[in-house]
Amino acid sequence: MSALTKSLHPDEKYKAGKIGQSLTKIGAGIAVVFLAISVVLGATHGDHWKRFLYSYVIGWSYIFSICVGVFWLVLLHHLVRGRWATVVRRVAEAMSMAFPIVFVAGLVFVIPLVAGYTDLYYWAHPDAAKCLVPAATGCHEYLNPTLVHKLGWLSPGFFAVRYVVYGVLYTAMAAYFHKKSREQDDSGDPNISEKLRVASGPAMIVYALITCLVAFDVLMSMAPKWYSTIYGVSFWGSACVGAFAALGLVVLGIQRTGRLTHSVNPEHYHDIGKWMFAFTFFWAYTAFSQFMLQWYGNMPEETVWYKYRLFGDWQWVSIAILVGFWAFPFVFLMSRWTKRIVPSLVFFAVWQLVFHWLDLYWNVMPSYDWLRAEHDGATLVSGPLTGATALHHVGFSPLDVTVWIGLIGVLLVGFGRNLRGNLIPVKDPTLGMSLAHENL
Amino acid sequence: MTESHDHDHESFDGGGDADVEEGRLFGVLAEYDTPGELVEAARRVRDAGYTDFDCYSPFPVHGIDDAMGIKRTILPALVFGGGVTGTVGGLLLQWWCNAYNWPWNISGKPTWSIPANVPIAFEATILLAVFTTFFGMWILNRLPQVWHPFFRNERFNHATDDAFLLGIEARDRRFDPVATKKLLVDAGAISVDNVHLDPDPTAHHMPKWITAFIVASTAFALIPFAIAAKARTSHSAEPHIHIFPDMDFQPKYKSDQAMDLFEDGRENRGELSGTIARGSLNADDLFYRGLENGQWTVNFPKQVELNEQTIRRGKNRFEIYCTPCHGFDGRGMGAVPTRVAAGGGAWQARNLVDASNPVAIDMPNGQLFNTISNGYNTMMGYAAQIPFADRWAIVLYVRALQRSQNASLEDIPTDHRSDMQMPEAPSK
C-alpha cells in the first residue's frame, strides 16, 4: 500500500546512544596516530615544513569541503521545502557542525603564515613585490606584474582576519540550523520549520559568498598570479561530490549499527546518488568552462595555470582526474540501479571521495616547486608556476596521504561530537513525506 | 443496433440512459475515492489476471506502476542512445565543416581540436537527448490520442480534476460483465459504469474536415521550403523580396551617386577653389609632409620629443597598425603573410630591419613618414587613421626597432649583460 505520508516505524531505533562517542574515539585515534607520523615525516622532509604545510592545506580543504557540501543540503532543503532529505537531514546537520573543529584545525597553517612563514603562499614571500629592474630610473617593471596589485588583499594579517570571519560565519549558521532543528524535536512547533525556511535565504547568500572566498584565499592563491572567477564555483562542485558521498557512507554506517533501519531505504540512497551524479557533472562543467575560456583566450596570465598541468608530469594526473573523477562515474552513475543497489553506491562514494582528494591535490601541488632567477646579481624567488614545465614534477610524498588521513580523523571527531540524541528530526512536519518518499 | 445491448445496465449502473441507442460494450469504468484505494484496486485487478486495463488520475500516483504490473519504461535507454548520437553527430559535424570540407586557417589555430568542439558536442547531446525524451514519451504512450471510448462517460471528465478511475476493456480475455464489476466493487469502488461504443460507426473516426484541414495546412507549410529549394537552383535578375522594407529605401542621395541638379552630374560637392577648411592649413612642410627644402628630411620636426615616452607611444601604435603585415619584429612576417604562407602563397611585407637589404634602414625619416601617410606599392596610406604626431612616433619606434634588431652584445650596457643568461634550475 502506497501513501503520501507515513509515520515513524514503532520499532525504529532513532536514538544515537553511544555511536557518537565511538566515532569520536575512532576519529581521535586516527588523527593522533596519522598526524604524529606526519609531524615526524614533515620534520625530516628537509624543506622547513613546506611539504607538510602543502599537504595540510590539501587535507584541510578536503575536510572543509565535506562540511560545506553537507551544510548546503541542509540550507537547500529548508529553502525549497524539500521533503525526501528529512530523514537524513539531522545527520547532515550534525556533520556540518564539524565546522568549528575544522576551522581550529586550519590554524596549523594560518598561524605560521601570520608568524612570518614565507614558503607556503608565494604572496607572503618578500620577493613577490620586488622589481625586476631595480634601476635608478624608478621601479616600473615588476618581477610579478600581475601579482603586485593583489598584495593588498593577499597579506598574512588580512588573510588571518578573513579566516576567522569565515570560521565564525560558518559555525554560527550551522549551529543555528542545528540548534533550532533539535528544539523542534522537543516542542514539535511547526513554526520552527517556517523560521528556518526564512533564515535559509539570506544564509544561502552568505554561504555562497564565503565559500567562494575561502576557495580563492586558501586554494587559488597558491597560484597568486593567475586569474579565474569561476574557481570558487568549481571548488564547490567538487566539494559537493565529496560531501554527498560522505553523507551516504555515514548514513549507511549508522544503519549498520541497527539504527534508522526502517526510515532510510534505497529511495533515499537513490537521491543521495542523484546528487552525487549531478555534482560530478556540475564540477566537470565548471572546470571545463574555466579551462576552455582560458585555453581559447590564450593569454599568458591565464594559461599559466594550465601550462603546468597539461605538460610535463602533471598531464597524467590531469588525465586521471578527467577519466576518474568525471567520465567513469558519470557514465555509470547515470543508471538508476547503480544508485539504488547499496554496494554499488558505496563503491562510487568511496571512489569519488578518493578522486575529490586527487582533484584538490591537483589544484594545489603543482604550485609546490618555486624557481629562483638572477636579477642584477641578486637571487630572487620567482615563485610557483615559473620556468620550464619539465622542471616541475608530481613528486609524491607519503606525507600527502598521512596528513589527509589524519585530518579525516579530525573530521570524524567533529561528526561524532554531534551524533547524539535523535538521529532524525522526529517532529519535523515533512518527516512523514520523507519516510514515504518514492522515486517515480 | 440490436435489442440485446443493455440489460446489464440495471444491475449497478444508475447513470446510463436506457432510452439511448447504445453500441457494443467497450468496457467498465470504476471510480475510487483516494489514490491509495486506486492503487489497491489496481493491484487486485492485476492479481486477478487482467491485462487490458488502465488507471486515470489527476496527478502521478506513487506506486501505481508497480501495482498495475507495468514494466519499467525503456525510455532511459532510448534517451542514452539519443544523447550518444548527439555527441557523435556534433563532433562529426564540426570535423566535416572545419577540418574536412572547408578547412580555414584562423590565426594559425588547428582546424580540428577537441576542446574547441566540446561546447557544440555538448549542446548537440542535450538537444538530441531532450528530443528523444519528449517525442519518445509521446510515441511510447501512443500519444496524441484525440479520442477514447471512455470519454463517453460523464465521470471521465473528472479524471483531470478530482476522480481516480480504473477502466477495464471488454476485449480482455478475463472480462465478464458481472464478475468484473463485482471485483471492482469489492475493491472499494464508489461507482462502476458500463461504457458502450457509439452505435454510429462513423463516430469512431476523425471527422473528414479535420483530416482535410491537417492535409491542407501541412501542404501549405511546405510552400516556403519549395520556394527556397527553387531559389537554390535557379537565377533571377529581380531584386530580393523585401517582406519588411524597414527604412531601406529612402528619398535621399548617398555619396558618389549620380544627380542631374549640378552641371557635373555628381551628387558630391568638392571644396571650393581658393578656400581651405578651418584647421586644415598644415603649412609646416616638415611636420605635415616630412619635407625640408623640398627633400625628404633626415631629422625629426621640433614638435616631436625624442624620448622614451615617444618611443613607447610609437611601439603602441606600431603594434596596432603595422604588425599585422610587418610583424612585431618588423621582419615582414606578420599574421597576414603567415596566413598567405599557410595558404601556399609567398608574399611578405617589407622587411624594415634587414641589414643585408637596407631599403627601409636607408630611407630618410621624411620618406618613412610619407610612406605611412600615403602608402607604398600595395600598402595603403594611414593618413586617415593615424594622427601626424603618432606617425612621427612610429618613425621613431621603427628607428629603435632597426637598431635593436641588429644589435650586438657591445650595445648592451655592461651592468645589464648578465640579464641575457638563462635562469637557473629550480630549487626546492
XYZ file of C-alpha atoms in Angstrom, chain A residues 246-427:
182
model
C 30.426 11.102 2.658
C 26.802 11.594 3.703
C 25.818 8.309 2.049
C 28.622 6.453 3.802
C 27.884 7.984 7.221
C 24.169 7.163 6.994
C 24.996 3.650 5.888
C 27.432 3.310 8.804
C 24.677 4.382 11.203
C 22.333 1.790 9.685
C 24.992 -0.887 10.210
C 24.654 -0.273 13.965
C 20.970 -1.201 13.747
C 19.672 2.358 13.812
C 17.427 4.051 11.237
C 16.915 0.699 9.533
C 13.228 1.338 8.853
C 13.450 5.009 7.916
C 16.281 5.217 5.384
C 15.783 2.995 2.354
C 17.064 2.754 -1.239
C 14.785 5.644 -2.211
C 16.888 7.970 -0.061
C 20.174 6.448 -1.191
C 18.935 6.896 -4.741
C 18.518 10.626 -4.131
C 21.909 10.938 -2.463
C 23.344 9.148 -5.501
C 21.491 11.516 -7.812
C 23.098 14.500 -6.143
C 26.489 12.829 -6.384
C 25.888 12.251 -10.085
C 24.622 15.795 -10.598
C 27.637 17.358 -8.923
C 30.021 15.060 -10.763
C 28.730 16.652 -13.927
C 28.413 20.127 -12.449
C 32.043 20.055 -11.360
C 33.122 18.876 -14.820
C 31.006 21.581 -16.448
C 32.508 24.416 -14.401
C 36.038 23.000 -14.566
C 35.774 22.728 -18.332
C 34.272 26.219 -18.601
C 37.289 27.558 -16.756
C 39.675 25.558 -18.922
C 38.144 26.249 -22.299
C 37.869 30.025 -21.980
C 41.463 30.300 -20.828
C 42.745 27.813 -23.394
C 40.942 29.598 -26.216
C 41.789 33.113 -24.995
C 45.426 32.025 -24.759
C 46.601 34.861 -22.562
C 49.749 34.158 -20.549
C 48.369 35.325 -17.194
C 45.519 32.792 -17.565
C 47.106 29.856 -19.360
C 49.982 29.702 -16.880
C 47.839 27.594 -14.508
C 47.094 25.017 -17.205
C 50.551 25.120 -18.752
C 51.973 23.303 -15.745
C 49.064 20.845 -15.658
C 48.849 19.946 -19.345
C 52.571 19.468 -19.976
C 55.197 17.540 -18.083
C 54.405 15.054 -15.311
C 51.179 16.681 -14.231
C 49.406 15.911 -17.515
C 48.988 12.303 -16.326
C 47.277 13.455 -13.139
C 45.058 15.724 -15.242
C 44.039 12.796 -17.439
C 43.448 10.602 -14.376
C 41.083 13.234 -12.941
C 39.246 13.686 -16.240
C 38.648 9.951 -16.535
C 38.356 9.015 -12.854
C 36.511 11.959 -11.373
C 34.246 12.603 -14.343
C 33.994 10.148 -17.257
C 33.833 6.829 -15.387
C 31.438 7.811 -12.560
C 29.406 9.950 -14.966
C 28.673 7.050 -17.296
C 27.955 4.533 -14.557
C 26.053 6.724 -12.101
C 23.682 7.650 -14.926
C 21.801 4.399 -14.416
C 19.055 4.136 -11.816
C 20.405 0.852 -10.477
C 23.960 1.905 -9.679
C 22.445 4.398 -7.249
C 19.829 2.071 -5.723
C 21.959 -1.023 -5.180
C 23.742 -0.073 -1.980
C 27.115 -1.849 -2.548
C 27.366 -0.150 -5.935
C 26.611 3.245 -4.408
C 29.223 2.586 -1.717
C 31.791 1.774 -4.394
C 31.175 5.038 -6.229
C 31.051 7.030 -2.978
C 34.482 5.762 -1.928
C 35.761 6.213 -5.478
C 34.617 9.837 -5.645
C 35.949 10.595 -2.156
C 39.405 9.487 -3.324
C 39.185 11.427 -6.580
C 37.867 14.506 -4.810
C 41.102 14.437 -2.823
C 43.124 13.978 -6.018
C 41.314 16.949 -7.511
C 42.334 19.149 -4.571
C 45.876 17.738 -4.764
C 45.973 18.687 -8.445
C 44.730 22.168 -7.561
C 47.469 22.813 -5.015
C 50.574 20.692 -5.562
C 51.737 21.996 -8.970
C 52.493 25.244 -7.094
C 54.960 23.447 -4.814
C 58.127 23.955 -6.884
C 59.410 27.518 -6.649
C 62.143 28.685 -9.007
C 64.830 31.278 -8.496
C 66.188 33.740 -11.002
C 69.198 36.058 -11.036
C 68.463 39.736 -11.385
C 71.256 42.271 -11.152
C 73.351 39.912 -9.123
C 70.568 39.263 -6.597
C 68.832 35.876 -6.427
C 65.079 36.402 -6.409
C 62.409 33.741 -5.882
C 60.144 33.886 -8.933
C 57.609 31.645 -7.208
C 55.266 28.865 -8.325
C 54.399 28.082 -11.948
C 57.527 29.600 -13.477
C 60.302 28.175 -15.605
C 60.255 25.169 -17.905
C 57.452 22.661 -17.341
C 59.989 19.825 -17.436
C 61.400 21.167 -14.171
C 58.111 20.518 -12.338
C 57.413 17.013 -11.084
C 54.493 15.411 -9.269
C 56.959 14.383 -6.569
C 54.545 12.348 -4.467
C 55.372 12.124 -0.761
C 53.898 9.763 1.898
C 53.142 12.951 3.831
C 50.421 13.805 1.340
C 48.440 10.735 2.402
C 49.226 10.602 6.129
C 48.157 14.229 6.639
C 44.996 13.600 4.627
C 44.010 10.550 6.725
C 44.923 12.329 9.946
C 42.650 15.229 9.050
C 39.833 12.821 8.139
C 40.231 11.630 11.749
C 39.749 15.246 12.870
C 36.615 15.449 10.728
C 35.237 12.239 12.285
C 35.741 13.776 15.736
C 33.697 16.735 14.521
C 30.944 14.406 13.261
C 30.960 12.194 16.350
C 30.634 15.021 18.840
C 27.242 15.926 17.404
C 25.806 12.475 16.698
C 23.715 12.452 19.857
C 20.042 12.453 20.810
C 17.657 11.876 17.942
C 19.198 10.859 14.617
C 16.154 12.080 12.713
C 14.080 15.226 13.254
C 11.200 13.261 14.805
C 8.701 16.120 14.900
